[in-house]
Amino acid sequence: MGAHTANPITGDFSLGAVGYMCKNGEKTPFQGVIFSGNVFELLKNVKEAGNDLRYYGVSGSPSLFVEGIKISGK
């Protein structure tokens, strides 16, 4: 799959991302990476949700802590 693709039938996706990698209590910013997986599995692997709800147009989401995402890039 290429960047910014999603299959609405299988739930497989591949998206560009920016954000923070958290490891051992330390946050490191990242950009220019691709993360991929399956949206149904991703939702099963949400471990925590933040209290920082943000809207992007008519849709909104808080920060999410998710285990098991495949990440590649810089």
PDB file with one MODEL, atoms N, CA, C and O in Angstrom:
MODEL        1
ATOM      1  N   MET A   1       0.846  -1.186   0.000  1.00  0.00           N
ATOM      2  CA  MET A   1       0.000   0.000   0.000  1.00  0.00           C
ATOM      3  C   MET A   1       0.883   1.238   0.000  1.00  0.00           C
ATOM      4  O   MET A   1       1.962   1.232   0.592  1.00  0.00           O
ATOM      5  N   GLY A   2       0.438   2.285  -0.650  1.00  0.00           N
ATOM      6  CA  GLY A   2       1.160   3.547  -0.647  1.00  0.00           C
ATOM      7  C   GLY A   2       0.718   4.423   0.509  1.00  0.00           C
ATOM      8  O   GLY A   2      -0.094   4.011   1.338  1.00  0.00           O
ATOM      9  N   ALA A   3       1.255   5.632   0.560  1.00  0.00           N
ATOM     10  CA  ALA A   3       0.886   6.573   1.625  1.00  0.00           C
ATOM     11  C   ALA A   3      -0.548   7.061   1.418  1.00  0.00           C
ATOM     12  O   ALA A   3      -0.997   7.212   0.281  1.00  0.00           O
ATOM     13  N   HIS A   4      -1.244   7.299   2.485  1.00  0.00           N
ATOM     14  CA  HIS A   4      -2.604   7.832   2.497  1.00  0.00           C
ATOM     15  C   HIS A   4      -3.574   6.948   1.729  1.00  0.00           C
ATOM     16  O   HIS A   4      -4.287   7.425   0.846  1.00  0.00           O
ATOM     17  N   THR A   5      -3.604   5.680   2.056  1.00  0.00           N
ATOM     18  CA  THR A   5      -4.570   4.770   1.467  1.00  0.00           C
ATOM     19  C   THR A   5      -5.309   4.032   2.577  1.00  0.00           C
ATOM     20  O   THR A   5      -4.784   3.829   3.671  1.00  0.00           O
ATOM     21  N   ALA A   6      -6.532   3.640   2.269  1.00  0.00           N
ATOM     22  CA  ALA A   6      -7.329   2.859   3.210  1.00  0.00           C
ATOM     23  C   ALA A   6      -8.296   1.988   2.430  1.00  0.00           C
ATOM     24  O   ALA A   6      -8.853   2.415   1.419  1.00  0.00           O
ATOM     25  N   ASN A   7      -8.489   0.788   2.894  1.00  0.00           N
ATOM     26  CA  ASN A   7      -9.435  -0.130   2.282  1.00  0.00           C
ATOM     27  C   ASN A   7     -10.644  -0.229   3.202  1.00  0.00           C
ATOM     28  O   ASN A   7     -10.537  -0.785   4.295  1.00  0.00           O
ATOM     29  N   PRO A   8     -11.802   0.302   2.779  1.00  0.00           N
ATOM     30  CA  PRO A   8     -12.971   0.310   3.657  1.00  0.00           C
ATOM     31  C   PRO A   8     -13.552  -1.084   3.914  1.00  0.00           C
ATOM     32  O   PRO A   8     -14.335  -1.253   4.849  1.00  0.00           O
ATOM     33  N   ILE A   9     -13.190  -2.069   3.117  1.00  0.00           N
ATOM     34  CA  ILE A   9     -13.698  -3.429   3.310  1.00  0.00           C
ATOM     35  C   ILE A   9     -12.857  -4.175   4.347  1.00  0.00           C
ATOM     36  O   ILE A   9     -13.394  -4.718   5.312  1.00  0.00           O
ATOM     37  N   THR A  10     -11.542  -4.199   4.144  1.00  0.00           N
ATOM     38  CA  THR A  10     -10.665  -4.964   5.041  1.00  0.00           C
ATOM     39  C   THR A  10     -10.229  -4.169   6.263  1.00  0.00           C
ATOM     40  O   THR A  10      -9.897  -4.757   7.292  1.00  0.00           O
ATOM     41  N   GLY A  11     -10.224  -2.827   6.167  1.00  0.00           N
ATOM     42  CA  GLY A  11      -9.759  -1.977   7.264  1.00  0.00           C
ATOM     43  C   GLY A  11      -8.267  -1.694   7.223  1.00  0.00           C
ATOM     44  O   GLY A  11      -7.748  -0.998   8.096  1.00  0.00           O
ATOM     45  N   ASP A  12      -7.561  -2.228   6.213  1.00  0.00           N
ATOM     46  CA  ASP A  12      -6.121  -1.965   6.096  1.00  0.00           C
ATOM     47  C   ASP A  12      -5.886  -0.510   5.704  1.00  0.00           C
ATOM     48  O   ASP A  12      -6.629   0.048   4.897  1.00  0.00           O
ATOM     49  N   PHE A  13      -4.847   0.103   6.280  1.00  0.00           N
ATOM     50  CA  PHE A  13      -4.548   1.499   5.982  1.00  0.00           C
ATOM     51  C   PHE A  13      -3.053   1.747   5.989  1.00  0.00           C
ATOM     52  O   PHE A  13      -2.279   0.960   6.533  1.00  0.00           O
ATOM     53  N   SER A  14      -2.659   2.857   5.375  1.00  0.00           N
ATOM     54  CA  SER A  14      -1.282   3.340   5.368  1.00  0.00           C
ATOM     55  C   SER A  14      -1.358   4.854   5.292  1.00  0.00           C
ATOM     56  O   SER A  14      -1.900   5.401   4.332  1.00  0.00           O
ATOM     57  N   LEU A  15      -0.813   5.545   6.310  1.00  0.00           N
ATOM     58  CA  LEU A  15      -0.952   7.005   6.410  1.00  0.00           C
ATOM     59  C   LEU A  15       0.350   7.658   6.852  1.00  0.00           C
ATOM     60  O   LEU A  15       1.109   7.087   7.635  1.00  0.00           O
ATOM     61  N   GLY A  16       0.597   8.855   6.344  1.00  0.00           N
ATOM     62  CA  GLY A  16       1.700   9.671   6.836  1.00  0.00           C
ATOM     63  C   GLY A  16       1.320  10.247   8.189  1.00  0.00           C
ATOM     64  O   GLY A  16       0.140  10.463   8.469  1.00  0.00           O
ATOM     65  N   ALA A  17       2.323  10.499   9.035  1.00  0.00           N
ATOM     66  CA  ALA A  17       2.009  10.981  10.377  1.00  0.00           C
ATOM     67  C   ALA A  17       3.101  11.880  10.935  1.00  0.00           C
ATOM     68  O   ALA A  17       4.266  11.802  10.545  1.00  0.00           O
ATOM     69  N   VAL A  18       2.685  12.737  11.862  1.00  0.00           N
ATOM     70  CA  VAL A  18       3.582  13.502  12.723  1.00  0.00           C
ATOM     71  C   VAL A  18       3.068  13.307  14.144  1.00  0.00           C
ATOM     72  O   VAL A  18       1.873  13.089  14.347  1.00  0.00           O
ATOM     73  N   GLY A  19       3.949  13.383  15.116  1.00  0.00           N
ATOM     74  CA  GLY A  19       3.507  13.205  16.495  1.00  0.00           C
ATOM     75  C   GLY A  19       4.666  13.045  17.440  1.00  0.00           C
ATOM     76  O   GLY A  19       5.753  13.573  17.206  1.00  0.00           O
ATOM     77  N   TYR A  20       4.432  12.311  18.517  1.00  0.00           N
ATOM     78  CA  TYR A  20       5.441  12.075  19.539  1.00  0.00           C
ATOM     79  C   TYR A  20       5.566  10.585  19.817  1.00  0.00           C
ATOM     80  O   TYR A  20       4.566   9.880  19.955  1.00  0.00           O
ATOM     81  N   MET A  21       6.792  10.121  19.898  1.00  0.00           N
ATOM     82  CA  MET A  21       7.076   8.755  20.319  1.00  0.00           C
ATOM     83  C   MET A  21       7.376   8.825  21.807  1.00  0.00           C
ATOM     84  O   MET A  21       8.238   9.597  22.229  1.00  0.00           O
ATOM     85  N   CYS A  22       6.675   8.028  22.608  1.00  0.00           N
ATOM     86  CA  CYS A  22       6.885   8.002  24.055  1.00  0.00           C
ATOM     87  C   CYS A  22       7.566   6.698  24.435  1.00  0.00           C
ATOM     88  O   CYS A  22       7.043   5.614  24.174  1.00  0.00           O
ATOM     89  N   LYS A  23       8.741   6.810  25.055  1.00  0.00           N
ATOM     90  CA  LYS A  23       9.480   5.629  25.481  1.00  0.00           C
ATOM     91  C   LYS A  23      10.174   5.936  26.794  1.00  0.00           C
ATOM     92  O   LYS A  23      10.902   6.922  26.904  1.00  0.00           O
ATOM     93  N   ASN A  24       9.950   5.097  27.781  1.00  0.00           N
ATOM     94  CA  ASN A  24      10.535   5.269  29.113  1.00  0.00           C
ATOM     95  C   ASN A  24      10.238   6.642  29.699  1.00  0.00           C
ATOM     96  O   ASN A  24      11.097   7.243  30.344  1.00  0.00           O
ATOM     97  N   GLY A  25       9.024   7.139  29.477  1.00  0.00           N
ATOM     98  CA  GLY A  25       8.615   8.429  30.025  1.00  0.00           C
ATOM     99  C   GLY A  25       9.138   9.639  29.276  1.00  0.00           C
ATOM    100  O   GLY A  25       8.909  10.771  29.702  1.00  0.00           O
ATOM    101  N   GLU A  26       9.838   9.424  28.165  1.00  0.00           N
ATOM    102  CA  GLU A  26      10.419  10.526  27.396  1.00  0.00           C
ATOM    103  C   GLU A  26       9.693  10.677  26.060  1.00  0.00           C
ATOM    104  O   GLU A  26       9.499   9.700  25.338  1.00  0.00           O
ATOM    105  N   LYS A  27       9.296  11.908  25.739  1.00  0.00           N
ATOM    106  CA  LYS A  27       8.610  12.199  24.465  1.00  0.00           C
ATOM    107  C   LYS A  27       9.612  12.721  23.444  1.00  0.00           C
ATOM    108  O   LYS A  27      10.362  13.655  23.723  1.00  0.00           O
ATOM    109  N   THR A  28       9.621  12.115  22.259  1.00  0.00           N
ATOM    110  CA  THR A  28      10.483  12.550  21.172  1.00  0.00           C
ATOM    111  C   THR A  28       9.610  12.840  19.958  1.00  0.00           C
ATOM    112  O   THR A  28       8.885  11.953  19.507  1.00  0.00           O
ATOM    113  N   PRO A  29       9.658  14.075  19.406  1.00  0.00           N
ATOM    114  CA  PRO A  29       8.828  14.377  18.249  1.00  0.00           C
ATOM    115  C   PRO A  29       9.304  13.624  17.004  1.00  0.00           C
ATOM    116  O   PRO A  29      10.494  13.344  16.855  1.00  0.00           O
ATOM    117  N   PHE A  30       8.361  13.300  16.113  1.00  0.00           N
ATOM    118  CA  PHE A  30       8.723  12.687  14.835  1.00  0.00           C
ATOM    119  C   PHE A  30       7.872  13.288  13.723  1.00  0.00           C
ATOM    120  O   PHE A  30       6.792  13.825  13.965  1.00  0.00           O
ATOM    121  N   GLN A  31       8.382  13.185  12.508  1.00  0.00           N
ATOM    122  CA  GLN A  31       7.641  13.586  11.309  1.00  0.00           C
ATOM    123  C   GLN A  31       8.206  12.805  10.135  1.00  0.00           C
ATOM    124  O   GLN A  31       9.273  12.200  10.246  1.00  0.00           O
ATOM    125  N   GLY A  32       7.503  12.813   9.015  1.00  0.00           N
ATOM    126  CA  GLY A  32       7.982  12.127   7.825  1.00  0.00           C
ATOM    127  C   GLY A  32       7.986  10.618   7.955  1.00  0.00           C
ATOM    128  O   GLY A  32       8.853   9.952   7.390  1.00  0.00           O
ATOM    129  N   VAL A  33       7.029  10.067   8.694  1.00  0.00           N
ATOM    130  CA  VAL A  33       6.946   8.621   8.832  1.00  0.00           C
ATOM    131  C   VAL A  33       5.608   8.129   8.287  1.00  0.00           C
ATOM    132  O   VAL A  33       4.668   8.903   8.106  1.00  0.00           O
ATOM    133  N   ILE A  34       5.548   6.849   8.036  1.00  0.00           N
ATOM    134  CA  ILE A  34       4.322   6.195   7.592  1.00  0.00           C
ATOM    135  C   ILE A  34       3.942   5.182   8.661  1.00  0.00           C
ATOM    136  O   ILE A  34       4.790   4.424   9.133  1.00  0.00           O
ATOM    137  N   PHE A  35       2.666   5.165   9.044  1.00  0.00           N
ATOM    138  CA  PHE A  35       2.236   4.075   9.903  1.00  0.00           C
ATOM    139  C   PHE A  35       1.122   3.329   9.194  1.00  0.00           C
ATOM    140  O   PHE A  35       0.325   3.908   8.456  1.00  0.00           O
ATOM    141  N   SER A  36       1.089   2.029   9.439  1.00  0.00           N
ATOM    142  CA  SER A  36       0.139   1.188   8.720  1.00  0.00           C
ATOM    143  C   SER A  36      -0.397   0.112   9.642  1.00  0.00           C
ATOM    144  O   SER A  36       0.163  -0.160  10.704  1.00  0.00           O
ATOM    145  N   GLY A  37      -1.478  -0.487   9.221  1.00  0.00           N
ATOM    146  CA  GLY A  37      -2.085  -1.558   9.999  1.00  0.00           C
ATOM    147  C   GLY A  37      -3.505  -1.792   9.562  1.00  0.00           C
ATOM    148  O   GLY A  37      -3.854  -1.605   8.396  1.00  0.00           O
ATOM    149  N   ASN A  38      -4.310  -2.198  10.499  1.00  0.00           N
ATOM    150  CA  ASN A  38      -5.716  -2.480  10.259  1.00  0.00           C
ATOM    151  C   ASN A  38      -6.516  -1.708  11.293  1.00  0.00           C
ATOM    152  O   ASN A  38      -6.261  -1.823  12.492  1.00  0.00           O
ATOM    153  N   VAL A  39      -7.475  -0.927  10.841  1.00  0.00           N
ATOM    154  CA  VAL A  39      -8.223  -0.047  11.748  1.00  0.00           C
ATOM    155  C   VAL A  39      -8.975  -0.835  12.816  1.00  0.00           C
ATOM    156  O   VAL A  39      -9.122  -0.356  13.940  1.00  0.00           O
ATOM    157  N   PHE A  40      -9.455  -2.038  12.485  1.00  0.00           N
ATOM    158  CA  PHE A  40     -10.173  -2.839  13.479  1.00  0.00           C
ATOM    159  C   PHE A  40      -9.230  -3.319  14.577  1.00  0.00           C
ATOM    160  O   PHE A  40      -9.593  -3.319  15.753  1.00  0.00           O
ATOM    161  N   GLU A  41      -8.019  -3.727  14.195  1.00  0.00           N
ATOM    162  CA  GLU A  41      -7.010  -4.129  15.178  1.00  0.00           C
ATOM    163  C   GLU A  41      -6.521  -2.925  15.972  1.00  0.00           C
ATOM    164  O   GLU A  41      -6.295  -3.026  17.178  1.00  0.00           O
ATOM    165  N   LEU A  42      -6.356  -1.783  15.299  1.00  0.00           N
ATOM    166  CA  LEU A  42      -5.917  -0.565  15.977  1.00  0.00           C
ATOM    167  C   LEU A  42      -6.883  -0.209  17.103  1.00  0.00           C
ATOM    168  O   LEU A  42      -6.455   0.101  18.215  1.00  0.00           O
ATOM    169  N   LEU A  43      -8.168  -0.253  16.822  1.00  0.00           N
ATOM    170  CA  LEU A  43      -9.160   0.091  17.845  1.00  0.00           C
ATOM    171  C   LEU A  43      -9.141  -0.894  19.010  1.00  0.00           C
ATOM    172  O   LEU A  43      -9.407  -0.506  20.147  1.00  0.00           O
ATOM    173  N   LYS A  44      -8.832  -2.154  18.746  1.00  0.00           N
ATOM    174  CA  LYS A  44      -8.719  -3.145  19.817  1.00  0.00           C
ATOM    175  C   LYS A  44      -7.494  -2.873  20.698  1.00  0.00           C
ATOM    176  O   LYS A  44      -7.467  -3.271  21.863  1.00  0.00           O
ATOM    177  N   ASN A  45      -6.479  -2.196  20.142  1.00  0.00           N
ATOM    178  CA  ASN A  45      -5.218  -1.971  20.847  1.00  0.00           C
ATOM    179  C   ASN A  45      -5.085  -0.602  21.490  1.00  0.00           C
ATOM    180  O   ASN A  45      -3.995  -0.241  21.935  1.00  0.00           O
ATOM    181  N   VAL A  46      -6.172   0.176  21.551  1.00  0.00           N
ATOM    182  CA  VAL A  46      -6.140   1.467  22.253  1.00  0.00           C
ATOM    183  C   VAL A  46      -6.048   1.174  23.745  1.00  0.00           C
ATOM    184  O   VAL A  46      -6.924   0.520  24.310  1.00  0.00           O
ATOM    185  N   LYS A  47      -4.990   1.656  24.378  1.00  0.00           N
ATOM    186  CA  LYS A  47      -4.772   1.412  25.805  1.00  0.00           C
ATOM    187  C   LYS A  47      -5.207   2.591  26.668  1.00  0.00           C
ATOM    188  O   LYS A  47      -5.650   2.400  27.800  1.00  0.00           O
ATOM    189  N   GLU A  48      -5.083   3.822  26.134  1.00  0.00           N
ATOM    190  CA  GLU A  48      -5.504   5.012  26.874  1.00  0.00           C
ATOM    191  C   GLU A  48      -5.935   6.093  25.896  1.00  0.00           C
ATOM    192  O   GLU A  48      -5.473   6.139  24.756  1.00  0.00           O
ATOM    193  N   ALA A  49      -6.835   6.970  26.361  1.00  0.00           N
ATOM    194  CA  ALA A  49      -7.249   8.141  25.591  1.00  0.00           C
ATOM    195  C   ALA A  49      -6.984   9.379  26.434  1.00  0.00           C
ATOM    196  O   ALA A  49      -7.238   9.390  27.639  1.00  0.00           O
ATOM    197  N   GLY A  50      -6.466  10.434  25.782  1.00  0.00           N
ATOM    198  CA  GLY A  50      -6.162  11.671  26.492  1.00  0.00           C
ATOM    199  C   GLY A  50      -7.404  12.495  26.760  1.00  0.00           C
ATOM    200  O   GLY A  50      -8.499  12.141  26.324  1.00  0.00           O
ATOM    201  N   ASN A  51      -7.236  13.585  27.472  1.00  0.00           N
ATOM    202  CA  ASN A  51      -8.345  14.513  27.742  1.00  0.00           C
ATOM    203  C   ASN A  51      -8.173  15.784  26.918  1.00  0.00           C
ATOM    204  O   ASN A  51      -8.589  16.864  27.338  1.00  0.00           O
ATOM    205  N   ASP A  52      -7.553  15.654  25.733  1.00  0.00           N
ATOM    206  CA  ASP A  52      -7.226  16.800  24.889  1.00  0.00           C
ATOM    207  C   ASP A  52      -7.976  16.757  23.544  1.00  0.00           C
ATOM    208  O   ASP A  52      -7.373  16.906  22.482  1.00  0.00           O
ATOM    209  N   LEU A  53      -9.290  16.551  23.611  1.00  0.00           N
ATOM    210  CA  LEU A  53     -10.112  16.454  22.406  1.00  0.00           C
ATOM    211  C   LEU A  53      -9.869  17.640  21.477  1.00  0.00           C
ATOM    212  O   LEU A  53      -9.951  18.796  21.894  1.00  0.00           O
ATOM    213  N   ARG A  54      -9.565  17.338  20.201  1.00  0.00           N
ATOM    214  CA  ARG A  54      -9.382  18.375  19.176  1.00  0.00           C
ATOM    215  C   ARG A  54     -10.249  18.032  17.985  1.00  0.00           C
ATOM    216  O   ARG A  54     -10.413  16.865  17.629  1.00  0.00           O
ATOM    217  N   TYR A  55     -10.802  19.066  17.373  1.00  0.00           N
ATOM    218  CA  TYR A  55     -11.628  18.879  16.180  1.00  0.00           C
ATOM    219  C   TYR A  55     -10.844  19.207  14.928  1.00  0.00           C
ATOM    220  O   TYR A  55     -10.063  20.158  14.897  1.00  0.00           O
ATOM    221  N   TYR A  56     -11.059  18.410  13.902  1.00  0.00           N
ATOM    222  CA  TYR A  56     -10.483  18.597  12.570  1.00  0.00           C
ATOM    223  C   TYR A  56     -11.669  18.632  11.620  1.00  0.00           C
ATOM    224  O   TYR A  56     -12.099  17.599  11.107  1.00  0.00           O
ATOM    225  N   GLY A  57     -12.200  19.845  11.389  1.00  0.00           N
ATOM    226  CA  GLY A  57     -13.453  19.956  10.639  1.00  0.00           C
ATOM    227  C   GLY A  57     -14.587  19.513  11.545  1.00  0.00           C
ATOM    228  O   GLY A  57     -14.729  20.028  12.654  1.00  0.00           O
ATOM    229  N   VAL A  58     -15.396  18.567  11.088  1.00  0.00           N
ATOM    230  CA  VAL A  58     -16.528  18.101  11.887  1.00  0.00           C
ATOM    231  C   VAL A  58     -16.190  16.870  12.731  1.00  0.00           C
ATOM    232  O   VAL A  58     -17.010  16.432  13.538  1.00  0.00           O
ATOM    233  N   SER A  59     -14.992  16.311  12.554  1.00  0.00           N
ATOM    234  CA  SER A  59     -14.578  15.128  13.312  1.00  0.00           C
ATOM    235  C   SER A  59     -13.569  15.519  14.378  1.00  0.00           C
ATOM    236  O   SER A  59     -12.769  16.433  14.180  1.00  0.00           O
ATOM    237  N   GLY A  60     -13.609  14.826  15.505  1.00  0.00           N
ATOM    238  CA  GLY A  60     -12.677  15.118  16.577  1.00  0.00           C
ATOM    239  C   GLY A  60     -12.123  13.854  17.199  1.00  0.00           C
ATOM    240  O   GLY A  60     -12.697  12.772  17.069  1.00  0.00           O
ATOM    241  N   SER A  61     -10.980  14.011  17.889  1.00  0.00           N
ATOM    242  CA  SER A  61     -10.360  12.891  18.578  1.00  0.00           C
ATOM    243  C   SER A  61      -9.388  13.410  19.626  1.00  0.00           C
ATOM    244  O   SER A  61      -8.733  14.432  19.422  1.00  0.00           O
ATOM    245  N   PRO A  62      -9.293  12.699  20.754  1.00  0.00           N
ATOM    246  CA  PRO A  62      -8.231  13.014  21.707  1.00  0.00           C
ATOM    247  C   PRO A  62      -6.957  12.281  21.291  1.00  0.00           C
ATOM    248  O   PRO A  62      -6.985  11.475  20.362  1.00  0.00           O
ATOM    249  N   SER A  63      -5.867  12.548  21.955  1.00  0.00           N
ATOM    250  CA  SER A  63      -4.659  11.760  21.757  1.00  0.00           C
ATOM    251  C   SER A  63      -4.951  10.331  22.197  1.00  0.00           C
ATOM    252  O   SER A  63      -5.689  10.104  23.156  1.00  0.00           O
ATOM    253  N   LEU A  64      -4.367   9.372  21.489  1.00  0.00           N
ATOM    254  CA  LEU A  64      -4.575   7.965  21.824  1.00  0.00           C
ATOM    255  C   LEU A  64      -3.244   7.276  22.042  1.00  0.00           C
ATOM    256  O   LEU A  64      -2.281   7.539  21.322  1.00  0.00           O
ATOM    257  N   PHE A  65      -3.181   6.392  23.032  1.00  0.00           N
ATOM    258  CA  PHE A  65      -2.030   5.522  23.239  1.00  0.00           C
ATOM    259  C   PHE A  65      -2.426   4.162  22.689  1.00  0.00           C
ATOM    260  O   PHE A  65      -3.320   3.501  23.217  1.00  0.00           O
ATOM    261  N   VAL A  66      -1.734   3.744  21.599  1.00  0.00           N
ATOM    262  CA  VAL A  66      -2.075   2.508  20.911  1.00  0.00           C
ATOM    263  C   VAL A  66      -0.825   1.650  20.822  1.00  0.00           C
ATOM    264  O   VAL A  66       0.249   2.150  20.486  1.00  0.00           O
ATOM    265  N   GLU A  67      -0.952   0.362  21.119  1.00  0.00           N
ATOM    266  CA  GLU A  67       0.164  -0.571  21.001  1.00  0.00           C
ATOM    267  C   GLU A  67       0.080  -1.300  19.663  1.00  0.00           C
ATOM    268  O   GLU A  67      -1.006  -1.512  19.125  1.00  0.00           O
ATOM    269  N   GLY A  68       1.248  -1.680  19.131  1.00  0.00           N
ATOM    270  CA  GLY A  68       1.302  -2.567  17.981  1.00  0.00           C
ATOM    271  C   GLY A  68       1.157  -1.934  16.615  1.00  0.00           C
ATOM    272  O   GLY A  68       0.811  -2.631  15.660  1.00  0.00           O
ATOM    273  N   ILE A  69       1.411  -0.631  16.479  1.00  0.00           N
ATOM    274  CA  ILE A  69       1.333   0.016  15.173  1.00  0.00           C
ATOM    275  C   ILE A  69       2.660  -0.163  14.448  1.00  0.00           C
ATOM    276  O   ILE A  69       3.727  -0.034  15.050  1.00  0.00           O
ATOM    277  N   LYS A  70       2.590  -0.459  13.159  1.00  0.00           N
ATOM    278  CA  LYS A  70       3.809  -0.551  12.339  1.00  0.00           C
ATOM    279  C   LYS A  70       4.185   0.840  11.869  1.00  0.00           C
ATOM    280  O   LYS A  70       3.369   1.540  11.270  1.00  0.00           O
ATOM    281  N   ILE A  71       5.445   1.250  12.144  1.00  0.00           N
ATOM    282  CA  ILE A  71       5.929   2.584  11.777  1.00  0.00           C
ATOM    283  C   ILE A  71       7.209   2.438  10.956  1.00  0.00           C
ATOM    284  O   ILE A  71       8.086   1.640  11.284  1.00  0.00           O
ATOM    285  N   SER A  72       7.297   3.222   9.887  1.00  0.00           N
ATOM    286  CA  SER A  72       8.541   3.242   9.110  1.00  0.00           C
ATOM    287  C   SER A  72       8.832   4.663   8.682  1.00  0.00           C
ATOM    288  O   SER A  72       7.912   5.471   8.557  1.00  0.00           O
ATOM    289  N   GLY A  73      10.094   4.984   8.454  1.00  0.00           N
ATOM    290  CA  GLY A  73      10.485   6.318   8.023  1.00  0.00           C
ATOM    291  C   GLY A  73      11.724   6.780   8.750  1.00  0.00           C
ATOM    292  O   GLY A  73      12.542   5.977   9.199  1.00  0.00           O
ATOM    293  N   LYS A  74      11.849   8.112   8.859  1.00  0.00           N
ATOM    294  CA  LYS A  74      13.033   8.725   9.466  1.00  0.00           C
ATOM    295  C   LYS A  74      13.207   8.348  10.908  1.00  0.00           C
ATOM    296  O   LYS A  74      14.161   8.789  11.550  1.00  0.00           O
TER     297      LYS A  74
ENDMDL
END
